[in-house]
Coordinates of C-alpha atoms and ligand atoms in Angstrom, one line a residue:
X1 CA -11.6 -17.9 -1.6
X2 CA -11.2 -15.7 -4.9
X3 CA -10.3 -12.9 -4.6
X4 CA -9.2 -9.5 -6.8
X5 CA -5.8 -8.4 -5.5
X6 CA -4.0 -5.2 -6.1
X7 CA -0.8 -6.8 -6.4
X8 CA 1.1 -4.2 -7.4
X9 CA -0.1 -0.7 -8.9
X10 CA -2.1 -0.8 -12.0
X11 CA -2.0 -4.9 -11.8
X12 CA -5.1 -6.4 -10.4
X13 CA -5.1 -10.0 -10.5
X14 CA -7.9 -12.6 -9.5
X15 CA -6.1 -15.1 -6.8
X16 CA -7.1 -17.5 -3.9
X17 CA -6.5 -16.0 -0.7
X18 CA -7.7 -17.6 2.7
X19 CA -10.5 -16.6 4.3
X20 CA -10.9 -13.7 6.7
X21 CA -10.1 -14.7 10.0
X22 CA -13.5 -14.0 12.2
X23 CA -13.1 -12.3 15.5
X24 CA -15.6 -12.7 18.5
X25 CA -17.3 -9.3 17.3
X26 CA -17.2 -9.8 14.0
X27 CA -19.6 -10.9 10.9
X28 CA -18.3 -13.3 8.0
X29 CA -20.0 -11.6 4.7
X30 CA -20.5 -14.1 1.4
X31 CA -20.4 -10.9 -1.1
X32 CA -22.6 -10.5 -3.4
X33 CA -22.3 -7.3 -4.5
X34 CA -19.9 -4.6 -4.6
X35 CA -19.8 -1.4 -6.4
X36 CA -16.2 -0.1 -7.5
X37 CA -16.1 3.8 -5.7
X38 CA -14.3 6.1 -7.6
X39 CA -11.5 6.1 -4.6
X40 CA -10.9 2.6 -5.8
X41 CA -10.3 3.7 -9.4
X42 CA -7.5 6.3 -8.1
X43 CA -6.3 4.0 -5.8
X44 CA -4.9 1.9 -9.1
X45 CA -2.2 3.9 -10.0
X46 CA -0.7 4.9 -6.1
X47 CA -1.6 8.2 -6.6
X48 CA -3.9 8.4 -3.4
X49 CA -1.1 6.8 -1.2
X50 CA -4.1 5.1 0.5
X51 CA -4.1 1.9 -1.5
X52 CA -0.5 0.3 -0.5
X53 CA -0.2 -3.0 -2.5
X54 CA -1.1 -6.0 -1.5
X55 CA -4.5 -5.1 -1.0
X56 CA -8.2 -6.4 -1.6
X57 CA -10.1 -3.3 -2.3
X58 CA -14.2 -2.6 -2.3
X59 CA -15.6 -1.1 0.9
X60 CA -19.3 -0.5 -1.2
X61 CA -21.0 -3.9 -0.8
X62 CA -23.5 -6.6 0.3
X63 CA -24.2 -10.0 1.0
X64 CA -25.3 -13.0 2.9
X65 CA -24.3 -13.8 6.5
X66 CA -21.9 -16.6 6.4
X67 CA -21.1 -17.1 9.8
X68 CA -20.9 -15.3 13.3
X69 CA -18.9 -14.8 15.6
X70 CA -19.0 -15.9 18.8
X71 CA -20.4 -12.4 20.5
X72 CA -22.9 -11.9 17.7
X73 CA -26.3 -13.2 19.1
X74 CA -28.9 -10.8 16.5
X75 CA -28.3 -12.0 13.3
X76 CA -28.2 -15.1 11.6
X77 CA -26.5 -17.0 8.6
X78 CA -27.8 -16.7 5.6
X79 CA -29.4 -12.7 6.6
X80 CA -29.0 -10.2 3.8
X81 CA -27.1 -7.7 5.0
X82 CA -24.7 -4.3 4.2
X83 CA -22.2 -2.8 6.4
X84 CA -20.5 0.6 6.5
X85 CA -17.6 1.3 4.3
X86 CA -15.6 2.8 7.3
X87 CA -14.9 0.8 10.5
X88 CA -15.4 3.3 13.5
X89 CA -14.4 2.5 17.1
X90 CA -17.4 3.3 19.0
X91 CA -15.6 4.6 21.8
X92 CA -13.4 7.8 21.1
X93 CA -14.9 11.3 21.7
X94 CA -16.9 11.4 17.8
X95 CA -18.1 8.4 17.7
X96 CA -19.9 8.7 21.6
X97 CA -21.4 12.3 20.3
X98 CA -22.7 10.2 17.3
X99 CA -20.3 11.6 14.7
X100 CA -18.7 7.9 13.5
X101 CA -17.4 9.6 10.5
X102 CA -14.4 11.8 12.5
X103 CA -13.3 9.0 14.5
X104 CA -10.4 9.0 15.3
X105 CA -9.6 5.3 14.9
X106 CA -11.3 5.1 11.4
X107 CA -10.7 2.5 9.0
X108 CA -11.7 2.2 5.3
X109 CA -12.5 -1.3 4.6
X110 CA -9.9 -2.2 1.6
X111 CA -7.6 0.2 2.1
X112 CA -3.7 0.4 3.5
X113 CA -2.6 4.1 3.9
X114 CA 0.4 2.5 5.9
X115 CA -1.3 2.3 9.5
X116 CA -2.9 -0.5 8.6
X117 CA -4.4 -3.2 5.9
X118 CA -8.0 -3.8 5.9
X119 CA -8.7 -6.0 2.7
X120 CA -11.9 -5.4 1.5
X121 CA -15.1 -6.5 -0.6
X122 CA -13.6 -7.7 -4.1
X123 CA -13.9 -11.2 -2.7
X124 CA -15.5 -13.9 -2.0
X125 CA -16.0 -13.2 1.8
X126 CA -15.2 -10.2 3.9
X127 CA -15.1 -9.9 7.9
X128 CA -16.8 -7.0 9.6
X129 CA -17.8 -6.0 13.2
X130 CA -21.1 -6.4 14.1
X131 CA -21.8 -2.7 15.1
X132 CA -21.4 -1.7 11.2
X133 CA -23.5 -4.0 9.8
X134 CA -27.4 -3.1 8.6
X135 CA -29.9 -5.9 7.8
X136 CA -31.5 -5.3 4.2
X137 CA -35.0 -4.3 3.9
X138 CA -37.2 -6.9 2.0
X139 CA -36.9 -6.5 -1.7
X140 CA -33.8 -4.4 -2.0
X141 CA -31.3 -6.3 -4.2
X142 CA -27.9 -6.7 -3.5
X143 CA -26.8 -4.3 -6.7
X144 CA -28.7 -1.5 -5.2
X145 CA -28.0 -1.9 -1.6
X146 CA -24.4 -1.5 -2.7
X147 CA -25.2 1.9 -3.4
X148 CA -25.9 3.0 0.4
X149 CA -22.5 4.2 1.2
X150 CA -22.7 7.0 -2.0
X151 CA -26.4 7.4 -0.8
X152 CA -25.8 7.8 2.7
X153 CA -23.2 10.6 1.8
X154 CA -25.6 12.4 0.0
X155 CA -28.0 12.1 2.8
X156 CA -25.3 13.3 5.3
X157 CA -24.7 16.7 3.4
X158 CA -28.5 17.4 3.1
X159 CA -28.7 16.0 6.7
X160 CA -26.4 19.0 7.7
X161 CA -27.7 21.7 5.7
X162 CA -30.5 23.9 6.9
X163 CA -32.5 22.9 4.0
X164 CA -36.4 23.9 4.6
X165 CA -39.6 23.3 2.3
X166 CA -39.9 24.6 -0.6
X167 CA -36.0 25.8 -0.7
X168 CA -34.3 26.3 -3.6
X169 CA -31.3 24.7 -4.2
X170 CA -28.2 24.8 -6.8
X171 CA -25.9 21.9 -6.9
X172 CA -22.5 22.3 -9.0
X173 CA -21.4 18.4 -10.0
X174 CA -24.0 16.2 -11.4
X175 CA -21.6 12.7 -10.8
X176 CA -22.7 9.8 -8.7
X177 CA -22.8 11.7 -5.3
X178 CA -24.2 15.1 -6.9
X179 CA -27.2 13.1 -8.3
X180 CA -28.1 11.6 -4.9
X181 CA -27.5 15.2 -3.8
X182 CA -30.5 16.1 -6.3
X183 CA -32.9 13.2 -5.2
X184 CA -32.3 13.6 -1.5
X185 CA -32.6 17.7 -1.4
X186 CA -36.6 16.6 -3.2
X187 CA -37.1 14.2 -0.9
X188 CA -35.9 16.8 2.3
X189 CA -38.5 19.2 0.3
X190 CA -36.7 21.7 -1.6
X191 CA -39.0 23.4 -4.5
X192 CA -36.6 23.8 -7.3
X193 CA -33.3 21.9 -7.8
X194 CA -31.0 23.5 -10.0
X195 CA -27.9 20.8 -11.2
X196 CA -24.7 22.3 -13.2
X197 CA -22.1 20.1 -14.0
X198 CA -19.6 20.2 -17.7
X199 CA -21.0 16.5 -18.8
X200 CA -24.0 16.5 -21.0
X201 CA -24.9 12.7 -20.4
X202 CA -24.5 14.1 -16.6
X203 CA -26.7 16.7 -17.0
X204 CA -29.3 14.3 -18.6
X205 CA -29.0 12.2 -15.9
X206 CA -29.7 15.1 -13.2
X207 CA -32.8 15.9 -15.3
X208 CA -34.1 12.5 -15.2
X209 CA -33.6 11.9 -11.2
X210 CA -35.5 14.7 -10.5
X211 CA -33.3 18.3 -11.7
X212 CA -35.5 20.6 -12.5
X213 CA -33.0 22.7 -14.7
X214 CA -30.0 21.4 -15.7
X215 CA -26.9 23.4 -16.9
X216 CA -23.5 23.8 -18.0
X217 CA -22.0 26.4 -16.1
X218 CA -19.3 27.1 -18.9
X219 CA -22.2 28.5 -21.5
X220 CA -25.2 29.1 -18.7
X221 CA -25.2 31.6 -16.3
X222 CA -26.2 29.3 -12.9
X223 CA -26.1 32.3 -10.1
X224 CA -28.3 34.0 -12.9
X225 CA -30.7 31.2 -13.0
X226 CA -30.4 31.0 -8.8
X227 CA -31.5 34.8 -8.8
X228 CA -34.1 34.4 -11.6
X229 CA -36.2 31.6 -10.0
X230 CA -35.9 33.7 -6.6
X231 CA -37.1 36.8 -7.5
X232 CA -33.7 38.0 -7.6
X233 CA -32.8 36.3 -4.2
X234 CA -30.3 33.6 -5.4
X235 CA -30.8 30.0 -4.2
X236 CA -31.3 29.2 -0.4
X237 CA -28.7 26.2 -0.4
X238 CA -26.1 24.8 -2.7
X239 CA -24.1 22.5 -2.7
X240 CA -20.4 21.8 -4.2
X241 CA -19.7 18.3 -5.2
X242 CA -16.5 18.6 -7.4
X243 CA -13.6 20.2 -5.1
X244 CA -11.9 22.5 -7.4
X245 CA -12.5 26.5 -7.6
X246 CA -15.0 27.3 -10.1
X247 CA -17.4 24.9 -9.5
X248 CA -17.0 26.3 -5.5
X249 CA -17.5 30.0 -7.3
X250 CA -20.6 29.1 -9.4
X251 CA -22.1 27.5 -5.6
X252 CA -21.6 30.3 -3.9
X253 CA -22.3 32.5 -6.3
X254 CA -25.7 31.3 -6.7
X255 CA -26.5 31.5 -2.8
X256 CA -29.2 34.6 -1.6
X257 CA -27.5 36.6 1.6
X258 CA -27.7 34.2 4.5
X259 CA -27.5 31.0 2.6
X260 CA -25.9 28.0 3.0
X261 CA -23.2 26.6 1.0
X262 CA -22.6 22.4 1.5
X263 CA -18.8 21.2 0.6
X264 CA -18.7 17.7 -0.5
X265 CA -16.4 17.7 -3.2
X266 CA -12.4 17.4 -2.4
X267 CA -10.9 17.0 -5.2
X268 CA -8.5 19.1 -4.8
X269 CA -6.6 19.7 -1.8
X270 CA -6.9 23.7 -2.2
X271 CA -9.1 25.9 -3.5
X272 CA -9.9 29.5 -4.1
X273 CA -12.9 30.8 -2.5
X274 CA -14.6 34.6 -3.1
X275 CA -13.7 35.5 0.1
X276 CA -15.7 38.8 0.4
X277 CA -18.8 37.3 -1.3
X278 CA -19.2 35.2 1.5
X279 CA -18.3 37.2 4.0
X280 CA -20.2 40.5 3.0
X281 CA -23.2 38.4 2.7
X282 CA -23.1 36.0 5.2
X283 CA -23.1 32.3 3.5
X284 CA -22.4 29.9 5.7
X285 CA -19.9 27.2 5.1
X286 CA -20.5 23.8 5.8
X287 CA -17.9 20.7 5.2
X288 CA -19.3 17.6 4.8
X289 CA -17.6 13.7 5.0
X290 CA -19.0 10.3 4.4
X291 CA -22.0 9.5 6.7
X292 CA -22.9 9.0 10.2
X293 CA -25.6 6.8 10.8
X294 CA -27.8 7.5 8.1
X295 CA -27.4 3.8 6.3
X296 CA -31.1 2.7 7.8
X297 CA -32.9 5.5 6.5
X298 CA -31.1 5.4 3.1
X299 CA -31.6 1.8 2.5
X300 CA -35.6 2.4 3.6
X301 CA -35.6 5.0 0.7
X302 CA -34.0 3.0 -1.6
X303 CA -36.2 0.0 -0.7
X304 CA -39.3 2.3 -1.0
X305 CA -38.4 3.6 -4.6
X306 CA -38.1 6.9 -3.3
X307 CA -34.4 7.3 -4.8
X308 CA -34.0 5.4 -8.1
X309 CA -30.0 4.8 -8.0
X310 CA -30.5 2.2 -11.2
X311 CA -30.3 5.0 -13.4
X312 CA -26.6 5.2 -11.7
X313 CA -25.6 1.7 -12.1
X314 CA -23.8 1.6 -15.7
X315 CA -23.2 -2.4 -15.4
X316 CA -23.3 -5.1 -13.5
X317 CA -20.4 -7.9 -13.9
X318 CA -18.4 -10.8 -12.5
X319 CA -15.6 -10.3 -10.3
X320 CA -13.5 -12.1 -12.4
X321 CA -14.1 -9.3 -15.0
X322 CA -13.0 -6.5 -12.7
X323 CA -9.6 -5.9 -14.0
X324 CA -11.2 -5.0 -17.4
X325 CA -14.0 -3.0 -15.7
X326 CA -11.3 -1.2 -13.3
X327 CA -9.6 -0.6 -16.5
X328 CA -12.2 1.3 -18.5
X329 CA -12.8 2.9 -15.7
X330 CA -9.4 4.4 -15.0
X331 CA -9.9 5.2 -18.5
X332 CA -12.3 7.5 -17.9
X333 CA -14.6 5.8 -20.2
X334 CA -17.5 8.3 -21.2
X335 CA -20.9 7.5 -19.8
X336 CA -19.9 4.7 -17.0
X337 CA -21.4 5.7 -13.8
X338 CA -21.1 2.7 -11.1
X339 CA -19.7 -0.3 -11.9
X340 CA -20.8 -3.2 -9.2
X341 CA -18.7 -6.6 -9.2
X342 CA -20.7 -9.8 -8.1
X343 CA -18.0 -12.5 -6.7
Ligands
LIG401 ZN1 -16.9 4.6 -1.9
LIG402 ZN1 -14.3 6.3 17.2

């Protein structure tokens, strides 16, 4: 099969690899679809330590059932299908209480932090266990169902938050996951949805997935806004989905006494936090990572309409393009979102 190898870092190259071996448990997945996650961009360069060459990377995809193995009696070749991005065990302590994200056996698909090697997605065919595979609703394509994993973590960190109707809510990063953030927090019921972020395409973007206001924190004052449209409260939820210190001071900032403040971010591996702010008025803290179950319900919304992720999609493109694609990526090109890859 073809696939795009990370042969070394910074050189992706388009080869023939043999096909996945297919355990009892597992699926065989013909790819059609697969979405390069911003992981995958900083995985290029070695930076992450997570992407050891040689390694087939892509864990945001869909396809067609290509063959079963021999356990697998509830699907059937040729069924549209997408499957988690993390391989969980199903039997440690997190993933019996539901929480598949903490597992403690996790494994990215198409990454190799040095445990272990799971090539991934950028290829022809990928092999997946059963138990994290989810059938496609009629209708959804495979460009869009690629999005699930970014939806589903925005889903997550609403899922978690004590969000009730009519809330209002501040979110500080209007990137992929920050505008899913935005859609999902309407669609949980929040009144007014406040987006910051420092990129004025960005900010155009939150306003046309459903931001009501949308500003740049470095010449608007957002806990000012928060307050305003709270009669002088400040904003019931927020949510930070950067991971660096200001935009975790302008979250917080904007939060009323008692409210709840939703960590998604992590770009950095330390911050700074206004320590008696949150403590003098009670916010609550809440870390939030990946997704736990919610890939049904996120594929139903997608399916329905109720999320639009094609403003998100920047391009669509052959696999045998990706090096390119990874490349003006990695260069930080200006206005590309997601890139999906169709072997
Ligand atoms: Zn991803
Ligand atoms: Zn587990």
């Amino acid at each position: 099969m073809k696939a795009l190898l990370l042969k070394e870092y910074m050189k992706l190259e388009l080869v023939e690899m043999p096909e996945p071996d297919v355990g009892a448990d597992d699926v065989l997945v013909r790819v059609q679809a697969c979405g390069i996650c911003g992981s995958d961009v900083h995985g290029l360069d070695g930076s992450t330590g997570r992407r050891l060459p040689p390694i087939v990377m892509g864990h945001e995809a869909a396809g067609v059932v290509a063959r079963l193995g021999g356990q697998v009696k509830d699907l059937k070749e040729g069924d549209r299908v997408t499957f988690d991005s993390t391989v969980w065990c199903g039997v440690c302590h997190y993933c019996r209480r539901g929480q598949a994200n903490l597992c403690d056996h996790r494994q990215v698909l198409g990454v190799s932090p040095g445990e272990y090697r799971r090539h991934g997605a950028f290829a022809e065919y990928v092999a997946v266990p059963r138990r994290i595979v989810y059938p496609l609703p009629e209708g959804l394509s495979f460009e869009r169902a690629a999005m699930v994993e970014a939806l589903s973590v925005a889903v997550h960190a609403v899922g978690i938050t004590p969000v009730r109707l009519g809330d209002t809510a501040v979110v500080v990063g209007s990137g992929m996951i920050g505008l899913l953030v935005i859609q999902a927090l309407k669609r949980a019921g929040c009144g007014r949805v406040i987006a910051a972020d420092i990129d004025e395409a960005r900010l155009k973007l939150a306003r046309e997935v459903g931001a009501d206001d949308a500003l740049d924190p470095r010449t608007a004052d957002v806990p000012a806004l928060a307050r305003q449209a709270t009669g002088g409260r400040g904003a019931d939820v927020a949510f930070e989905v950067v991971g660096a210190t200001e935009p975790l001071a302008t979250a917080a900032k904007s939060l009323r006494k008692g409210g709840a403040l939703t960590m998604v971010g992590n770009l950095s591996p330390q911050v700074e936090l206004p320590l008696q702010w949150v403590v003098t008025r009670e916010v609550r803290l809440q870390g939030s990572c990946a997704s736990a179950g919610e890939y049904p319900v996120c594929l139903e919304l997608m399916a329905r309409g109720e999320v639009k992720v094609d403003p998100l999609i920047s391009a669509v493109a052959p696999l045998e393009e990706g090096a390119a694609w990874f490349d003006r990526l990695y260069r930080r090109e200006p206005g590309l979102m997601k890139v999906v890859l169709r072997p």
